XYZ file of C-alpha atoms in Angstrom:
264
model
C 124.311 167.514 4.890
C 125.774 167.574 8.193
C 126.389 164.300 8.042
C 128.385 164.169 5.147
C 131.067 167.507 5.920
C 133.472 165.328 7.328
C 133.898 162.437 4.424
C 136.247 163.181 1.877
C 135.104 164.760 -1.539
C 133.138 162.152 -3.829
C 133.100 159.545 -0.232
C 129.345 159.067 1.296
C 128.697 157.789 4.080
C 126.018 154.762 4.823
C 122.604 155.190 6.293
C 122.225 156.060 10.249
C 121.790 153.580 12.869
C 118.463 154.483 13.270
C 117.521 153.822 9.468
C 119.589 150.598 10.411
C 116.892 150.293 12.914
C 114.413 151.070 11.172
C 114.528 148.265 8.838
C 112.834 146.260 10.989
C 109.145 147.903 9.835
C 109.451 144.981 6.517
C 107.320 142.940 8.569
C 104.649 145.755 8.122
C 104.666 146.779 4.576
C 104.229 142.509 4.525
C 101.038 142.576 5.697
C 100.145 145.686 4.368
C 100.797 144.980 0.478
C 98.771 141.102 1.865
C 95.515 143.351 2.671
C 96.254 145.463 -0.524
C 95.815 142.888 -2.717
C 92.476 143.423 -3.908
C 94.121 146.716 -5.357
C 97.413 145.489 -6.436
C 94.862 143.103 -8.479
C 93.961 145.921 -11.001
C 97.735 147.001 -12.236
C 98.613 146.176 -15.744
C 98.089 142.761 -17.273
C 101.592 140.706 -18.482
C 102.394 139.596 -21.490
C 103.648 136.480 -21.300
C 107.068 137.225 -21.630
C 110.175 135.868 -18.839
C 110.902 138.285 -15.912
C 113.613 136.840 -13.838
C 113.879 138.123 -9.996
C 117.257 138.133 -8.593
C 117.440 138.694 -4.649
C 119.788 140.896 -2.460
C 122.632 139.493 -0.617
C 121.901 137.074 1.527
C 118.598 137.087 0.843
C 117.082 133.860 -1.610
C 114.688 132.847 -3.381
C 112.352 132.703 -0.380
C 113.274 136.656 -0.285
C 110.890 137.465 -3.509
C 108.280 134.684 -3.709
C 105.237 137.454 -3.151
C 106.380 139.768 -6.006
C 106.814 136.353 -8.163
C 103.449 135.045 -7.552
C 102.382 138.262 -7.362
C 103.981 138.423 -11.413
C 102.958 134.556 -12.468
C 99.279 136.199 -11.901
C 99.825 138.996 -13.615
C 100.767 137.029 -16.303
C 104.749 136.528 -16.569
C 106.923 133.614 -16.536
C 108.116 134.502 -13.448
C 111.553 132.219 -12.478
C 113.140 132.297 -9.348
C 117.264 133.141 -9.724
C 117.977 129.322 -8.673
C 121.591 130.249 -6.758
C 120.131 128.895 -3.422
C 121.489 132.010 -0.539
C 122.742 135.228 -2.312
C 126.696 135.696 -1.089
C 127.909 137.997 -3.691
C 131.143 137.600 -5.497
C 130.214 140.091 -9.022
C 132.901 138.085 -10.706
C 132.852 134.642 -9.334
C 128.937 135.181 -10.237
C 128.660 136.142 -14.088
C 129.041 132.816 -15.956
C 126.846 131.396 -13.647
C 124.274 133.730 -14.817
C 124.797 134.170 -18.217
C 124.653 130.886 -18.210
C 120.962 130.814 -16.674
C 119.531 134.002 -18.967
C 120.666 132.612 -22.092
C 118.667 129.108 -21.295
C 115.458 131.525 -19.874
C 115.766 133.204 -23.352
C 116.108 130.328 -25.679
C 114.110 128.734 -23.360
C 111.304 130.856 -23.332
C 112.091 132.548 -27.906
C 111.801 135.719 -26.077
C 113.823 138.518 -24.282
C 114.369 138.771 -20.757
C 112.715 141.261 -18.258
C 115.625 141.632 -15.190
C 114.414 142.449 -12.083
C 116.705 142.759 -9.363
C 117.038 143.989 -5.867
C 119.626 145.727 -4.126
C 123.321 142.903 -5.047
C 120.624 141.400 -7.485
C 119.892 144.796 -9.594
C 124.012 145.015 -9.683
C 124.003 141.692 -11.710
C 120.844 142.764 -13.724
C 122.338 145.609 -14.640
C 125.616 143.455 -15.697
C 124.396 141.039 -17.577
C 122.014 143.918 -19.892
C 126.166 145.262 -20.602
C 126.866 141.994 -21.675
C 123.960 140.568 -23.286
C 121.747 143.352 -24.743
C 120.125 141.396 -27.067
C 118.784 139.034 -24.522
C 117.423 141.324 -21.953
C 114.494 143.487 -22.190
C 113.797 146.053 -19.669
C 115.945 145.764 -16.176
C 114.310 147.002 -12.687
C 116.134 147.769 -9.862
C 115.359 147.697 -6.348
C 117.964 149.685 -3.919
C 120.352 148.216 -6.326
C 124.106 150.744 -4.766
C 125.746 150.416 -8.438
C 125.570 154.583 -8.584
C 128.645 156.759 -7.518
C 129.844 155.574 -4.380
C 129.870 151.999 -3.262
C 130.620 150.983 -0.056
C 128.422 153.965 1.162
C 126.249 150.890 2.434
C 125.746 148.742 6.232
C 126.042 145.697 4.194
C 129.550 145.769 3.637
C 131.283 144.328 5.826
C 129.493 141.278 5.600
C 129.720 140.687 1.456
C 133.045 141.985 1.879
C 133.306 138.121 4.101
C 130.900 136.121 2.543
C 132.414 136.825 -1.401
C 135.910 137.231 -0.700
C 135.328 140.977 -3.353
C 136.823 144.892 -1.638
C 134.348 146.863 -2.980
C 137.414 149.488 -2.236
C 139.476 147.512 -5.215
C 136.379 147.360 -6.947
C 137.752 147.156 -10.808
C 137.298 151.518 -12.131
C 136.119 150.245 -15.181
C 133.882 147.817 -14.086
C 132.032 149.698 -11.460
C 131.745 153.048 -13.834
C 130.135 150.992 -17.070
C 127.647 149.537 -14.064
C 127.156 153.265 -13.197
C 126.659 154.493 -16.372
C 123.427 153.847 -19.064
C 122.085 150.795 -20.407
C 121.405 149.962 -23.737
C 117.893 148.848 -22.504
C 114.753 150.529 -20.753
C 115.873 150.589 -17.047
C 113.976 151.826 -14.215
C 115.132 152.323 -10.444
C 113.351 152.131 -7.428
C 114.721 153.208 -4.213
C 114.489 155.076 -0.795
C 114.807 158.173 1.151
C 114.687 155.954 4.492
C 116.466 152.482 2.723
C 118.328 151.003 5.941
C 121.555 149.559 3.906
C 122.371 151.118 0.868
C 122.481 155.690 0.567
C 120.117 156.044 -1.589
C 122.114 158.948 -3.770
C 124.257 155.000 -4.881
C 121.025 154.192 -6.201
C 120.268 156.867 -9.090
C 120.601 156.696 -12.444
C 121.455 159.324 -15.739
C 117.256 159.688 -16.520
C 116.482 159.890 -20.226
C 114.179 159.149 -22.924
C 114.754 154.943 -21.826
C 116.172 155.659 -18.153
C 113.546 156.314 -14.805
C 114.094 156.629 -10.958
C 111.437 156.596 -9.279
C 111.478 157.378 -5.006
C 108.991 155.377 -2.611
C 108.931 157.408 -0.041
C 109.346 155.505 3.557
C 110.231 151.840 1.956
C 112.375 150.091 3.880
C 115.458 147.995 1.939
C 114.524 145.126 3.147
C 110.694 145.701 2.574
C 111.078 146.925 -1.388
C 110.159 143.382 -2.409
C 107.052 143.101 -1.346
C 106.144 147.048 -0.716
C 102.944 148.377 -1.776
C 103.635 150.778 -4.284
C 107.053 149.465 -5.293
C 105.147 146.225 -6.765
C 102.768 148.218 -8.169
C 105.275 150.535 -9.780
C 107.453 147.034 -11.212
C 104.333 145.922 -12.775
C 103.580 148.610 -14.755
C 106.988 149.076 -16.135
C 106.870 145.386 -17.239
C 103.566 145.994 -18.981
C 104.910 148.114 -21.662
C 105.682 146.850 -24.821
C 108.770 144.932 -26.022
C 110.855 148.280 -27.235
C 108.698 151.510 -26.194
C 109.486 153.678 -22.845
C 107.291 156.016 -21.390
C 107.832 157.680 -17.538
C 106.237 156.196 -15.037
C 103.033 157.706 -14.218
C 101.997 158.795 -10.704
C 98.419 158.479 -10.181
C 96.669 155.498 -9.676
C 95.767 153.751 -6.133
C 99.608 153.767 -4.722
C 99.717 158.044 -6.275
C 100.674 159.066 -2.233
C 103.438 156.598 -2.467
C 105.698 158.182 -5.070
C 107.984 162.084 -5.002
C 107.934 163.634 -8.137
C 110.225 163.219 -10.253
C 112.347 166.524 -9.420
C 112.682 165.215 -5.385
C 113.799 162.092 -6.923
C 116.194 163.944 -8.818
C 117.641 166.237 -5.818
């Protein structure tokens, strides 16, 4: 694309200023989900297994309240992340997150599904890599874990708050996070994301890993967007140990790109 010609090979640019300013539409996505709640209630019901929802950078559990309430109504044990405002630092948060995952797993006696929004999705992937025996599945929403992770408009904020520099991130860590996970994995993202370059959200499709592109979704609205909520509910409803590719038919079919387009 012309916007990327001046970048060195392998480098990506953050989303444009226009896309960044358009993030304000997230409030409309929230309102639309409230209006469409009767349709959302038709999603497959849960089997009661625990789901841990992890927020994005600078966000708290308040940002995922609607999603968690929705999952609880569908029959899941929905858990808030419980660490206040997310100020980053993957390395610093690791021991805390692993301890909390072990607690949820121990209390329920069941594997835990991890739903991570943006930075929360990176936490989720890291947990699945190191504690797969406790993780049932991983769903990420607008999480920049693949390729050039510096292609985000939140980079400077992350580095200031966390004290970690993306440019100097551990190479082996980044290779592992961007690779295949040992559990079923779904990445939900949008080309109209104004915070992270959508290419950094792509997983390598396989018999237990998939990408779901949602048209016109904002980054800040991913946790409240009706089509995203439906997709999350559908993915979580799969039986433990099973995986099928997402069926894009249904009440929000128009919101999803075809699998082939999602890879181009």
